Coordinates of C-alpha atoms and ligand atoms in Angstrom, one line a residue:
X1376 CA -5.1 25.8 34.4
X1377 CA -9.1 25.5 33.9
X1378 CA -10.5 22.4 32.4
X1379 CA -11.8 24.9 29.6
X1380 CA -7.8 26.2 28.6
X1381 CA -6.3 22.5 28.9
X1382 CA -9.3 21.2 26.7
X1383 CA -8.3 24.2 24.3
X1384 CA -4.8 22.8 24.6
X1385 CA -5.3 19.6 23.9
X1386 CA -7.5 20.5 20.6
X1387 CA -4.5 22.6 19.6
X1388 CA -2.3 20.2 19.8
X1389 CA -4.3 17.5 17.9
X1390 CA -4.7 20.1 15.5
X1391 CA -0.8 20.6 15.2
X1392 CA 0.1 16.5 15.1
X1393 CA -2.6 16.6 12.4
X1394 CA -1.7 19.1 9.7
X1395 CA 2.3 17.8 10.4
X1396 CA 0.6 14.7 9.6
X1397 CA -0.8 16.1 6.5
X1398 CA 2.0 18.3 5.3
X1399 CA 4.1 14.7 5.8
X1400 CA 1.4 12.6 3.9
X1401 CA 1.4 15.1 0.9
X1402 CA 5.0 15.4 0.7
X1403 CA 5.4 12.0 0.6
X1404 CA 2.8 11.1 -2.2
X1405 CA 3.1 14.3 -4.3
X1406 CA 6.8 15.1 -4.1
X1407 CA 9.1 12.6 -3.0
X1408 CA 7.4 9.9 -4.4
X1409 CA 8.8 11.2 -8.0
X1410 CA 12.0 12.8 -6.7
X1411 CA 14.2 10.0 -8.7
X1412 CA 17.9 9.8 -8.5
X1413 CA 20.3 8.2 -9.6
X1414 CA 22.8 6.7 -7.0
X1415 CA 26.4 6.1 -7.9
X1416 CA 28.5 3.6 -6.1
X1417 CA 32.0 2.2 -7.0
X1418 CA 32.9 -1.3 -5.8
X1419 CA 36.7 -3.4 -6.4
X1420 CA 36.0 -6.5 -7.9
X1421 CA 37.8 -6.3 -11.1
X1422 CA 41.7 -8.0 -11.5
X1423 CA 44.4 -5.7 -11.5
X1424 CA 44.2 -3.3 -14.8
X1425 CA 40.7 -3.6 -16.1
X1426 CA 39.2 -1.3 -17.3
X1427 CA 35.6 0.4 -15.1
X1428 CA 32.6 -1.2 -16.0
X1429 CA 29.5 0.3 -15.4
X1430 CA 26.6 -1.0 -14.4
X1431 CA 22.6 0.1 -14.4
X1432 CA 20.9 -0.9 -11.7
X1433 CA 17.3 -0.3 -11.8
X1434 CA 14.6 -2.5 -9.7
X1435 CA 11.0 -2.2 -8.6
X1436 CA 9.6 -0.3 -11.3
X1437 CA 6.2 -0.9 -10.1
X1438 CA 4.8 0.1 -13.9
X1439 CA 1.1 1.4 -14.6
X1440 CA 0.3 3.9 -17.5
X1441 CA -1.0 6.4 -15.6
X1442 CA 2.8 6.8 -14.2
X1443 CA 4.0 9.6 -16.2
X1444 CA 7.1 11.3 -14.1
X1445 CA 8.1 7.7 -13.4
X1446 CA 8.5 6.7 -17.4
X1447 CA 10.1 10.1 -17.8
X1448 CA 12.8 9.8 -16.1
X1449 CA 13.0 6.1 -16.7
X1450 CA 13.7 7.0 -20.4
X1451 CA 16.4 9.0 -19.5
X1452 CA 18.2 6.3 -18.2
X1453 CA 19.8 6.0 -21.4
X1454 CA 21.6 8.6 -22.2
X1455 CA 24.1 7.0 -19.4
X1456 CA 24.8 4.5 -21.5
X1457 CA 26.3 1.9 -19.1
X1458 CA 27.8 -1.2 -20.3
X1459 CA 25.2 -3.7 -18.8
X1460 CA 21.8 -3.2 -17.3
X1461 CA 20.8 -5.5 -14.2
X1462 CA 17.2 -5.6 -14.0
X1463 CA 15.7 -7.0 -10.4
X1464 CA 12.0 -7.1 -11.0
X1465 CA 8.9 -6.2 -10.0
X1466 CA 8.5 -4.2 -13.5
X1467 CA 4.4 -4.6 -13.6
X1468 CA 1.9 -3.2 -11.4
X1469 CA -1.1 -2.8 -14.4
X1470 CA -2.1 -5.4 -16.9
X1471 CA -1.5 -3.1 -20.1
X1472 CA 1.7 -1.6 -18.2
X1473 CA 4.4 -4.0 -20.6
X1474 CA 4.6 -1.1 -23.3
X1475 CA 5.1 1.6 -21.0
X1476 CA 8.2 -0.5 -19.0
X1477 CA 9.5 -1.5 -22.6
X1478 CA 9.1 2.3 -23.8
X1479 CA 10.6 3.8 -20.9
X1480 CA 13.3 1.4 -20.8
X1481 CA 14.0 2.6 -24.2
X1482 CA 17.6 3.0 -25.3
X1483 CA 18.6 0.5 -22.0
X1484 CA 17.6 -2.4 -24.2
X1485 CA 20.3 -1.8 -26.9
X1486 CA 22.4 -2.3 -24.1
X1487 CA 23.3 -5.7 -22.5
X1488 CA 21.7 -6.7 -20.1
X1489 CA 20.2 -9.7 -17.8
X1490 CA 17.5 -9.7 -15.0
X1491 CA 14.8 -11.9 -12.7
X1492 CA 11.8 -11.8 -11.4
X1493 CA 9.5 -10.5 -8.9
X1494 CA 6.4 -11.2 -7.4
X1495 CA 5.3 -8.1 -8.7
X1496 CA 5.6 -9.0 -12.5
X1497 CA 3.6 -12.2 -12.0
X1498 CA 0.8 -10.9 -9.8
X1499 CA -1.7 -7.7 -9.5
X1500 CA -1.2 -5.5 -6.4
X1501 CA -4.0 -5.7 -4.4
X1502 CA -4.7 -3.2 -1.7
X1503 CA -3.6 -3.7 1.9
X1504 CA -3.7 -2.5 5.4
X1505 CA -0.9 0.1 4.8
X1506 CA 0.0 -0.5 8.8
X1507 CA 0.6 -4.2 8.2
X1508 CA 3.9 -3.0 6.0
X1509 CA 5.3 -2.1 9.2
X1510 CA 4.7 -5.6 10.9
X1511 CA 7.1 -7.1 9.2
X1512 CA 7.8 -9.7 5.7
X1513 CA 4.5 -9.7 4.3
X1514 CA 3.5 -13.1 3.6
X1515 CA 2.3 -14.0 0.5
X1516 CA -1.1 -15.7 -0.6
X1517 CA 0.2 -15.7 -4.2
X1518 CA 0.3 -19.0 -5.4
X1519 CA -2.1 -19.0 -7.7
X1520 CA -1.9 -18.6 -11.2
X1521 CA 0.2 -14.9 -12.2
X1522 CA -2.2 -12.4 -13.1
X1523 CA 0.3 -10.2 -14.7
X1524 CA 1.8 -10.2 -18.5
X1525 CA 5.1 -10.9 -17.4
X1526 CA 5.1 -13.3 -20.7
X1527 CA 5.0 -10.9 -22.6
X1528 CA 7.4 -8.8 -21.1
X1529 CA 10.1 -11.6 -21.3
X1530 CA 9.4 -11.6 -24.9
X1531 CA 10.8 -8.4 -25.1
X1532 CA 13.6 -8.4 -22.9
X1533 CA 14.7 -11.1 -24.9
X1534 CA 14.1 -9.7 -27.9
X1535 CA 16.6 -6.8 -26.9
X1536 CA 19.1 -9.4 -25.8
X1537 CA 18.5 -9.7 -22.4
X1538 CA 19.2 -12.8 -20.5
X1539 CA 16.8 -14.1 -18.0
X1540 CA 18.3 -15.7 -15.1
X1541 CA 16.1 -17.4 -12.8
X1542 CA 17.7 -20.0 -11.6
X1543 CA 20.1 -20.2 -14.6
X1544 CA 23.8 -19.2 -15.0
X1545 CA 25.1 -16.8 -17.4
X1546 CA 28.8 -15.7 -18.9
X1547 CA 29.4 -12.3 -20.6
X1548 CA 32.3 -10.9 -21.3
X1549 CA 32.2 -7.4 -21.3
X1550 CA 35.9 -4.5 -21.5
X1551 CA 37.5 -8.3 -21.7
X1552 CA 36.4 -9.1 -18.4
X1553 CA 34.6 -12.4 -17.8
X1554 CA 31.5 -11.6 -15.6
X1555 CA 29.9 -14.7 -14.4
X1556 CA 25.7 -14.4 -13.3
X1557 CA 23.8 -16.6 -11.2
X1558 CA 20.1 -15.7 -10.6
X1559 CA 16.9 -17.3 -8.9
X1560 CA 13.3 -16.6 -8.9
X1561 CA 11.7 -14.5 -5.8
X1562 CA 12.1 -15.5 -2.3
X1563 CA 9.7 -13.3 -1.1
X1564 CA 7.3 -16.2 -2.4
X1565 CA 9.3 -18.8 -1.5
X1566 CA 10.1 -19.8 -5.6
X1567 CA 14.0 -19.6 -4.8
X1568 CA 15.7 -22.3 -5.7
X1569 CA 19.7 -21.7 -5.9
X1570 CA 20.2 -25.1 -5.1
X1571 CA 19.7 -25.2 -9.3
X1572 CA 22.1 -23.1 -9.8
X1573 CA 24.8 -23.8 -7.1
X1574 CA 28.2 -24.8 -7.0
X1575 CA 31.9 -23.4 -6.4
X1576 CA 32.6 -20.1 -8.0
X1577 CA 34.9 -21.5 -11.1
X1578 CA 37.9 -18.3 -11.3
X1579 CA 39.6 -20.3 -14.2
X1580 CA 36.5 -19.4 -16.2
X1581 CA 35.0 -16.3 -14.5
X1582 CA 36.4 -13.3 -13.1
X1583 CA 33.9 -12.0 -11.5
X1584 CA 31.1 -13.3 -10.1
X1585 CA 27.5 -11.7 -9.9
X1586 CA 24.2 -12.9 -8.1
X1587 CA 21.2 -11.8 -9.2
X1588 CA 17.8 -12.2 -7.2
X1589 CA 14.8 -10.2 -6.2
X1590 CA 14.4 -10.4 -2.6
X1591 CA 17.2 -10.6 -0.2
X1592 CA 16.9 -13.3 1.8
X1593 CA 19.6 -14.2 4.1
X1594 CA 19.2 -17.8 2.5
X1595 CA 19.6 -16.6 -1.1
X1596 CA 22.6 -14.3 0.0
X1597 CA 24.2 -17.0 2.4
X1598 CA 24.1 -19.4 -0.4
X1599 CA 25.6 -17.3 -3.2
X1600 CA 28.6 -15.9 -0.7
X1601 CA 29.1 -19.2 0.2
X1602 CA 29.9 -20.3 -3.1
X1603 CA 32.3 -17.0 -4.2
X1604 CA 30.3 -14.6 -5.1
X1605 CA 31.7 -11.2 -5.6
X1606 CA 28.8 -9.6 -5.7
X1607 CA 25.1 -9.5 -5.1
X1608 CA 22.6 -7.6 -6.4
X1609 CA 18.8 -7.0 -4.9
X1610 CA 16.0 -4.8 -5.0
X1611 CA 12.4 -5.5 -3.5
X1612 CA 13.0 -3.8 -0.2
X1613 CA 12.2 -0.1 -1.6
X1614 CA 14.6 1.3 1.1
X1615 CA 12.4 0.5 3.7
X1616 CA 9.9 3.4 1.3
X1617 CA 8.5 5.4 4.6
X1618 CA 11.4 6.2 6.3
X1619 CA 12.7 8.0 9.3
X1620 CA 14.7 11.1 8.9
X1621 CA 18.6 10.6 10.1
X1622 CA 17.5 7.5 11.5
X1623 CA 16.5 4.6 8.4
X1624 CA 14.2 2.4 7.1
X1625 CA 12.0 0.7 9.6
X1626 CA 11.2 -2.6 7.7
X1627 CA 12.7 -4.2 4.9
X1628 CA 9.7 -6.2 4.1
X1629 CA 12.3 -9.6 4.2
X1630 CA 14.7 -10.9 6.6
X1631 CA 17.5 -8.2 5.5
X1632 CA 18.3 -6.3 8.4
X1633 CA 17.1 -2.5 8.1
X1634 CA 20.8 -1.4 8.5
X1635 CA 21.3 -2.5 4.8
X1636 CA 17.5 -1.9 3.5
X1637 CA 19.3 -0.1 0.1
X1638 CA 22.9 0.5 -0.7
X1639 CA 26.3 -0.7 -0.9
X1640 CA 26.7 -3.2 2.1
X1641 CA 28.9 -6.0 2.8
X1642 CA 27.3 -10.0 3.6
X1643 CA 29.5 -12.4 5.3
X1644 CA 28.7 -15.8 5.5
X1645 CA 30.7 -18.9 6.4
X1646 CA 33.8 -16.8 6.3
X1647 CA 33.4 -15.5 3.0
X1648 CA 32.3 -11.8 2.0
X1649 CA 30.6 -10.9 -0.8
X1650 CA 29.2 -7.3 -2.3
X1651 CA 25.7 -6.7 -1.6
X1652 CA 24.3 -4.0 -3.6
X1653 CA 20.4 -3.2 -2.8
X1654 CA 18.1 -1.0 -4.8
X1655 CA 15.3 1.4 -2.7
X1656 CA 14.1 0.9 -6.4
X1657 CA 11.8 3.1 -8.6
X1658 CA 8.5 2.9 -7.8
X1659 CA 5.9 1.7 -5.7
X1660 CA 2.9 -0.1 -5.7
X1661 CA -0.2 2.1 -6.7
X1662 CA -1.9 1.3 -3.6
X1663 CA 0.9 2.6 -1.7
X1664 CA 1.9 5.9 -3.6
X1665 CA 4.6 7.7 -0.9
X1666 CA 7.8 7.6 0.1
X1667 CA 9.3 9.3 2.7
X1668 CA 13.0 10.2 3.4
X1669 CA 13.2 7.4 0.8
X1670 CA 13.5 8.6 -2.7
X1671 CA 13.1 6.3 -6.0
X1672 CA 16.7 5.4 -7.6
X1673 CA 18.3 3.4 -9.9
X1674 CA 22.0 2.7 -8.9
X1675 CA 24.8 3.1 -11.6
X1676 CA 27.4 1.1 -9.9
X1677 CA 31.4 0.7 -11.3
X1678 CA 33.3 -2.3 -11.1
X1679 CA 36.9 -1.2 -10.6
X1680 CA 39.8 -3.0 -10.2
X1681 CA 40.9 -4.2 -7.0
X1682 CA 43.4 -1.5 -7.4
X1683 CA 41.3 1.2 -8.2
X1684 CA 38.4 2.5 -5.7
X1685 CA 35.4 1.9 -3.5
X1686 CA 33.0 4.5 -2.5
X1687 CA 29.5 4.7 -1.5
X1688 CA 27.4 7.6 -2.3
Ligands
FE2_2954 FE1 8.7 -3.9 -5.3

C-alpha cells in the first residue's frame, strides 16, 4: 500500500471513531439523558400475611430550573401513589432549584415519606475534569460552609410530613406493619456517623428494618447489616451514568463495587445479609449532562411477605 492510500486510511478511520464519538456523545446528552423510567423490584421482608407495601424510591434529582423533561416526569410520580416515598438526596443542583424539586415532587408529598442528605443539596456543582469521574471516588474539598438552600428544602419536606433521618431513627407503621428507619448523613464527605444511631435491630418493636443513606459506603452498609437490617437503601452512584453496553458501570464513584452500582443486590457482612437497593437516580449534575446505557429512574420497590415473591427487574 502507498504511504499516500494508508495516510488516506488512517484519516478515514479517525474520521469514523469521531462521528461514533459524536453520534455517542449526542445520544447520551440529548436522549438518554431524559429517557426516565421507572424500575420495579419486589423484595421479601414482610412476616407471613402482610399485605404489599410499596415503596418510591427516587434519588439524585440533581434539580435546576432550566430541567424541564426532568420535573415532567418527576410530577408524574404521583399518580403511583405508593405508600411511602424514600428520598436519598442530592435534590439541588441550582440555588433557586427548591420550588421546582417541591413542585415536581408534587402529589409525593401527601404521601409519607422520610429521606437524607447529599452532598449535592448542601453544595453547588462545580465543573470538573469529566475524565477524573472515571479515576475513581471523587474526593471532596467541601467542607466549607453549604452553598445550597437545602434549609429551605427541609422546611418543606417537613411541612409535607416527611421525616428527616440523618443520623436519627424512625418508626412508621404503615398496612399494620411496623417499619423501623435508621439514616445518616453522606459518606461521600465523610459526615456519616451511624455510630449515633446504632445498635441491635429490636424485632419486638420493629418488623422490618430500613437503612437509609446517600452514598454506599461499605462502612455505612457493614454497619447497618451488622446490626439487622433488612434493608438498605442508596442512591449517589447514578449507575455508574456512562456506561458500557452489556457490560456495566465502570465506576461507582464510592467503594461499592461496580457489580452493584444500581439495583436490587444483596450485602453480607459479618454473617448477616441484608437488602441493598441502589438508585442510578434521576438526574445529573449540569456540568455533566449524559448518560449512557444508564437511564434516569426512580425504583418503586414492594415489600412482600416472606411468603410472597422476589424479583428484580
Ligand atoms: Fe448525585
Amino acid at each position: 500500500m502507498s504511504a499516500n492510500r494508508t495516510a488516506k486510511s488512517i484519516v478515514k478511520a479517525v474520521l469514523g471513531v469521531g462521528a461514533i464519538g459524536a453520534g455517542c456523545l449526542a445520544y447520551a446528552g440529548l436522549y438518554e439523558v431524559n429517557a426516565f423510567r421507572l424500575r420495579r423490584l419486589a423484595v421479601r421482608v414482610l412476616p407471613p400475611g402482610a399485605r404489599p407495601i410499596r415503596i418510591l424510591h427516587v434519588s439524585d434529582v440533581h434539580m435546576t430550573p432550566y430541567a424541564r423533561a426532568r420535573q415532567r416526569w418527576l410530577s408524574t410520580l404521583g399518580a403511583l401513589e405508593p405508600d411511602l416515598v424514600i428520598n436519598t438526596g442530592d435534590n439541588l443542583a441550582h440555588q433557586e432549584a427548591v420550588p421546582y424539586v417541591l413542585g415536581s415532587f408534587g402529589r409525593l408529598l401527601d404521601r409519607p415519606g422520610v429521606y437524607v442528605w447529599g452532598a449535592n443539596d448542601y453544595y453547588a456543582p462545580k465543573f470538573k475534569n469529566p475524565l477524573r469521574y472515571l479515576q475513581g471516588p471523587s474526593r471532596s474539598d467541601r467542607l466549607a460552609e453549604p452553598t445550597l438552600p437545602w434549609h429551605d428544602l427541609g422546611r418543606g419536606f417537613k411541612e409535607a410530613g416527611w421525616i428527616d433521618l440523618t443520623h436519627t431513627r424512625a418508626l412508621l407503621e404503615i398496612k399494620g406493619v411496623r417499619l423501623g428507619f435508621r439514616g445518616t448523613d453522606d459518606a461521600h464527605i465523610d459526615q456519616d456517623r451511624y455510630a449515633e444511631v446504632a445498635g441491635p435491630i429490636d424485632h419486638d418493636e420493629i418488623d422490618v428494618a430500613i437503612g437509609v443513606t446517600h452514598a454506599p459506603y461499605r462502612r455505612v452498609l457493614d454497619a447497618m447489616t451488622y446490626d439487622g437490617h433488612d434493608l438498605i437503601i442508596a442512591g449517589h452512584t447514578h449507575g455508574g451514568q456512562v456506561c458500557v453496553p452489556f457490560y456495566g458501570a465502570l465506576v461507582t464513584n464510592c467503594d461499592l463495587d461496580t457489580g452493584r452500582a444500581k439495583g436490587l443486590s444483596k450485602h453480607i457482612a459479618a454473617g448477616r445479609t441484608a437488602w441493598l437497593n441502589v438508585s442510578a437516580g434521576v438526574g445529573t449534575s449540569p456540568y455533566a449532562p449524559i448518560r449512557f446505557a444508564c437511564p434516569p429512574e426512580a425504583t418503586l420497590l414492594t415489600l412482600t411477605s416472606v411468603s410472597g415473591e422476589t424479583y428484580a427487574a
